[in-house]
Short mmCIF file of C-alpha atoms in Angstrom, two decimals:
data_model
loop_
_atom_site.label_atom_id
_atom_site.label_comp_id
_atom_site.label_asym_id
_atom_site.label_seq_id
_atom_site.Cartn_x
_atom_site.Cartn_y
_atom_site.Cartn_z
CA GLY Z 1 7.60 -12.60 2.09
CA GLU Z 2 7.83 -10.53 -1.06
CA SER Z 3 8.87 -6.92 -0.91
CA VAL Z 4 8.39 -4.20 -3.42
CA GLY Z 5 10.24 -0.99 -2.89
CA LEU Z 6 10.73 2.32 -4.59
CA HIS Z 7 14.06 4.06 -5.00
CA LEU Z 8 12.82 7.63 -4.57
CA PRO Z 9 10.03 8.69 -2.27
CA THR Z 10 9.55 12.07 -4.00
CA LEU Z 11 10.08 13.40 -7.50
CA SER Z 12 9.58 16.92 -8.83
CA VAL Z 13 9.54 17.65 -12.55
CA GLN Z 14 8.82 20.64 -14.73
CA GLU Z 15 5.63 20.55 -16.73
CA GLY Z 16 6.39 19.18 -20.16
CA ASP Z 17 9.43 17.19 -19.07
CA ASN Z 18 9.51 13.42 -18.95
CA SER Z 19 9.24 11.62 -15.60
CA ILE Z 20 10.82 8.33 -14.65
CA ILE Z 21 9.68 6.49 -11.55
CA ASN Z 22 11.55 3.40 -10.47
CA CYS Z 23 10.64 0.31 -8.51
CA ALA Z 24 12.54 -2.74 -7.28
CA TYR Z 25 10.90 -6.04 -6.52
CA SER Z 26 12.26 -9.05 -4.74
CA ASN Z 27 10.28 -12.07 -5.91
CA SER Z 28 11.80 -13.37 -9.12
CA ALA Z 29 8.76 -15.64 -9.58
CA SER Z 30 6.37 -12.71 -9.92
CA ASP Z 31 4.93 -12.68 -13.41
CA TYR Z 32 2.66 -9.68 -13.51
CA PHE Z 33 3.18 -6.07 -12.52
CA ILE Z 34 0.96 -3.02 -12.44
CA TRP Z 35 1.63 0.67 -12.00
CA TYR Z 36 -1.03 2.57 -10.09
CA LYS Z 37 -1.63 6.24 -9.60
CA GLN Z 38 -3.21 7.44 -6.40
CA GLU Z 39 -4.51 10.95 -6.00
CA SER Z 40 -5.24 12.36 -2.60
CA GLY Z 41 -8.34 10.81 -1.03
CA LYS Z 42 -8.87 8.38 -3.87
CA GLY Z 43 -8.23 4.73 -4.51
CA PRO Z 44 -5.39 3.40 -6.66
CA GLN Z 45 -6.06 3.91 -10.35
CA PHE Z 46 -4.69 1.48 -12.90
CA ILE Z 47 -2.17 3.04 -15.28
CA ILE Z 48 -0.43 0.25 -17.11
CA ASP Z 49 0.54 -3.36 -16.60
CA ILE Z 50 3.18 -5.70 -17.90
CA ARG Z 51 3.72 -9.44 -17.82
CA SER Z 52 7.07 -11.01 -17.22
CA ASN Z 53 7.35 -12.27 -20.79
CA MET Z 54 7.69 -8.66 -21.95
CA ASP Z 55 10.41 -6.04 -21.46
CA LYS Z 56 8.44 -2.99 -22.46
CA ARG Z 57 4.88 -1.89 -22.84
CA GLN Z 58 3.55 1.42 -24.00
CA GLY Z 59 0.33 3.21 -23.31
CA GLN Z 60 -0.85 6.71 -23.85
CA ARG Z 61 2.08 8.91 -22.67
CA VAL Z 62 3.27 6.10 -20.39
CA THR Z 63 5.80 3.34 -20.86
CA VAL Z 64 6.66 0.57 -18.46
CA LEU Z 65 10.03 -1.15 -18.62
CA LEU Z 66 10.75 -4.44 -16.93
CA ASN Z 67 14.26 -5.69 -16.28
CA LYS Z 68 13.93 -9.17 -14.85
CA THR Z 69 17.68 -9.62 -14.51
CA VAL Z 70 17.91 -6.98 -11.82
CA LYS Z 71 14.24 -7.17 -10.78
CA HIS Z 72 13.56 -3.58 -11.66
CA LEU Z 73 10.50 -1.86 -13.02
CA SER Z 74 10.16 1.70 -14.23
CA LEU Z 75 7.36 3.98 -15.31
CA GLN Z 76 8.06 6.69 -17.82
CA ILE Z 77 5.59 9.51 -18.27
CA ALA Z 78 6.08 11.64 -21.35
CA ALA Z 79 5.35 15.36 -21.37
CA THR Z 80 4.32 15.39 -17.71
CA GLN Z 81 1.26 17.47 -16.95
CA PRO Z 82 -0.02 19.03 -13.70
CA GLY Z 83 -2.73 16.36 -13.61
CA ASP Z 84 -0.02 13.74 -13.30
CA SER Z 85 0.80 14.92 -9.80
CA ALA Z 86 0.02 11.98 -7.53
CA VAL Z 87 1.61 9.07 -5.70
CA TYR Z 88 2.66 6.25 -7.99
CA PHE Z 89 2.84 2.66 -6.79
CA CYS Z 90 4.18 -0.39 -8.46
CA ALA Z 91 2.48 -3.63 -7.52
CA GLU Z 92 3.75 -7.15 -7.98
CA ASN Z 93 1.40 -10.08 -8.40
CA SER Z 94 2.13 -13.17 -6.40
CA GLY Z 95 -0.54 -15.81 -6.07
CA ASN Z 96 -3.90 -14.14 -5.75
CA GLN Z 97 -2.75 -10.85 -4.29
CA PHE Z 98 -0.65 -7.85 -5.11
CA TYR Z 99 2.22 -6.53 -3.07
CA PHE Z 100 2.52 -2.78 -3.24
CA GLY Z 101 5.52 -0.55 -2.83
CA THR Z 102 5.37 2.48 -0.56
CA GLY Z 103 4.93 4.85 -3.48
CA THR Z 104 6.69 7.78 -5.10
CA SER Z 105 5.12 11.19 -4.83
CA LEU Z 106 5.32 13.01 -8.15
CA THR Z 107 4.94 16.78 -8.16
CA VAL Z 108 4.67 18.60 -11.45
CA ILE Z 109 5.88 22.18 -11.37
CA PRO Z 110 3.96 24.45 -13.77
CA GLU M 1 -16.65 3.23 -17.43
CA PRO M 2 -17.59 0.59 -14.84
CA GLU M 3 -16.44 1.33 -11.33
CA VAL M 4 -16.25 -0.22 -7.90
CA THR M 5 -18.43 1.65 -5.42
CA GLN M 6 -17.70 1.83 -1.71
CA THR M 7 -19.85 3.15 1.10
CA PRO M 8 -19.57 5.00 3.34
CA SER M 9 -16.72 7.23 2.27
CA HIS M 10 -15.89 7.99 5.88
CA GLN M 11 -16.83 6.06 9.01
CA VAL M 12 -16.06 7.09 12.57
CA THR M 13 -16.57 4.48 15.24
CA GLN M 14 -15.74 3.95 18.88
CA MET M 15 -13.17 1.39 19.86
CA GLY M 16 -14.79 -1.99 20.44
CA GLN M 17 -17.69 -1.35 18.11
CA GLU M 18 -18.46 -3.41 15.04
CA VAL M 19 -18.28 -1.84 11.60
CA ILE M 20 -19.36 -3.04 8.20
CA LEU M 21 -17.77 -1.59 5.12
CA ARG M 22 -19.68 -2.05 1.91
CA CYS M 23 -18.61 -2.49 -1.67
CA VAL M 24 -20.38 -3.01 -4.96
CA PRO M 25 -17.87 -4.64 -7.34
CA ILE M 26 -18.08 -4.40 -11.11
CA SER M 27 -20.92 -6.61 -12.20
CA ASN M 28 -19.10 -9.13 -14.40
CA HIS M 29 -16.09 -9.48 -12.10
CA LEU M 30 -15.58 -12.74 -10.27
CA TYR M 31 -12.76 -11.99 -7.86
CA PHE M 32 -13.11 -9.60 -4.96
CA TYR M 33 -10.57 -8.14 -2.59
CA TRP M 34 -10.09 -5.94 0.41
CA TYR M 35 -6.95 -3.92 0.96
CA ARG M 36 -6.14 -1.32 3.55
CA GLN M 37 -3.79 1.64 3.69
CA ILE M 38 -2.74 3.15 6.98
CA LEU M 39 -2.03 6.85 6.58
CA GLY M 40 1.34 7.40 4.95
CA GLN M 41 1.98 3.70 4.46
CA LYS M 42 1.66 1.30 1.58
CA VAL M 43 -1.42 -0.50 0.46
CA GLU M 44 -1.66 -3.90 2.19
CA PHE M 45 -3.58 -6.96 1.14
CA LEU M 46 -6.25 -8.25 3.50
CA VAL M 47 -8.28 -10.89 1.72
CA SER M 48 -9.38 -12.25 -1.62
CA PHE M 49 -12.75 -13.88 -2.29
CA TYR M 50 -13.86 -16.09 -5.13
CA ASN M 51 -16.75 -18.45 -5.66
CA ASN M 52 -18.31 -17.44 -2.34
CA GLU M 53 -15.32 -18.26 -0.24
CA ILE M 54 -12.06 -16.77 0.93
CA SER M 55 -9.26 -17.82 -1.40
CA GLU M 56 -6.40 -16.09 0.36
CA LYS M 57 -5.90 -13.89 3.41
CA SER M 58 -3.04 -12.08 5.05
CA GLU M 59 -1.83 -12.09 8.63
CA ILE M 60 -3.73 -8.85 9.18
CA PHE M 61 -7.02 -10.60 8.47
CA ASP M 62 -7.48 -12.21 11.87
CA ASP M 63 -10.61 -13.48 13.61
CA GLN M 64 -11.90 -9.94 14.05
CA PHE M 65 -12.37 -9.65 10.30
CA SER M 66 -14.90 -11.35 8.09
CA VAL M 67 -16.16 -10.92 4.55
CA GLU M 68 -19.45 -11.74 2.97
CA ARG M 69 -21.19 -11.53 -0.35
CA PRO M 70 -24.75 -11.41 0.92
CA ASP M 71 -26.33 -11.05 -2.51
CA GLY M 72 -25.34 -10.82 -6.14
CA SER M 73 -23.99 -7.32 -5.95
CA ASN M 74 -22.57 -6.46 -2.52
CA PHE M 75 -19.30 -7.47 -0.93
CA THR M 76 -18.79 -6.51 2.71
CA LEU M 77 -15.95 -6.36 5.20
CA LYS M 78 -16.88 -6.63 8.86
CA ILE M 79 -14.61 -5.76 11.73
CA ARG M 80 -16.11 -7.27 14.84
CA SER M 81 -14.49 -5.22 17.59
CA THR M 82 -12.53 -2.29 16.25
CA LYS M 83 -9.19 -1.22 17.63
CA LEU M 84 -7.43 2.10 17.29
CA GLU M 85 -4.93 0.53 14.91
CA ASP M 86 -7.72 -0.43 12.54
CA SER M 87 -7.92 3.22 11.52
CA ALA M 88 -7.04 3.27 7.83
CA MET M 89 -8.38 3.62 4.32
CA TYR M 90 -10.03 0.40 3.24
CA PHE M 91 -10.14 -0.32 -0.45
CA CYS M 92 -12.31 -2.83 -2.18
CA ALA M 93 -11.22 -4.16 -5.57
CA SER M 94 -12.56 -6.58 -8.11
CA SER M 95 -11.15 -8.29 -11.15
CA THR M 96 -12.19 -10.55 -13.99
CA GLY M 97 -9.34 -12.98 -13.58
CA HIS M 98 -6.96 -14.37 -11.06
CA GLY M 99 -4.91 -11.33 -10.04
CA TYR M 100 -5.51 -9.69 -13.39
CA GLY M 101 -6.38 -6.05 -13.91
CA TYR M 102 -7.82 -4.97 -10.64
CA THR M 103 -10.21 -2.07 -10.38
CA PHE M 104 -10.17 -0.32 -7.02
CA GLY M 105 -12.92 1.61 -5.33
CA SER M 106 -12.33 5.05 -3.87
CA GLY M 107 -12.08 3.68 -0.37
CA THR M 108 -13.68 4.06 3.02
CA ARG M 109 -11.76 6.04 5.59
CA LEU M 110 -12.27 4.31 8.92
CA THR M 111 -11.44 6.29 12.03
CA VAL M 112 -11.54 4.47 15.35
CA VAL M 113 -11.69 6.75 18.38
#
């Protein structure tokens, strides 16, 4: 089956710095990807999505980059804030379900 | 902003008992899902539901599990005879389109003792 994995399980950044969270996926047929943020005790919260016909998509303080050649996805958070501390998952759409990675825990140091 | 509502937030049950987890999806969404997350592990797909029937299910979703949309607003997950390994966070999600733009609920923490 498909697998979605994250390169780094934990990431610590200084407040105000930019954060980059990476994700590898294995199914080259996947055509839709989402980054989710999960705070402790809460459900996954949609951050940003991207379709496979795009390389880059920007939101408010966040950018997702998709490299289909190497099946790699990244999430960039600009000017990271303490409220950004959470676990971040990438999810890959295949059929009618998403496959989630294990997550990267982002800690923002004030 | 519309949200997916799940109840209860925490359910403790004895092994072998039946549990029903409840969800109210966003009102104009047509696709409904259950996922689970065992503590410290990744979110795993259980089942998707569309047009009053299961459209896809994972290996986890065995005969002990069932889903129902008993009325126009609720979407339920039933576990017939709970096992210790069913302890997890269970997330309901809904979407407007096929795999597009899910919204997740806050989850129900199920603890089987």
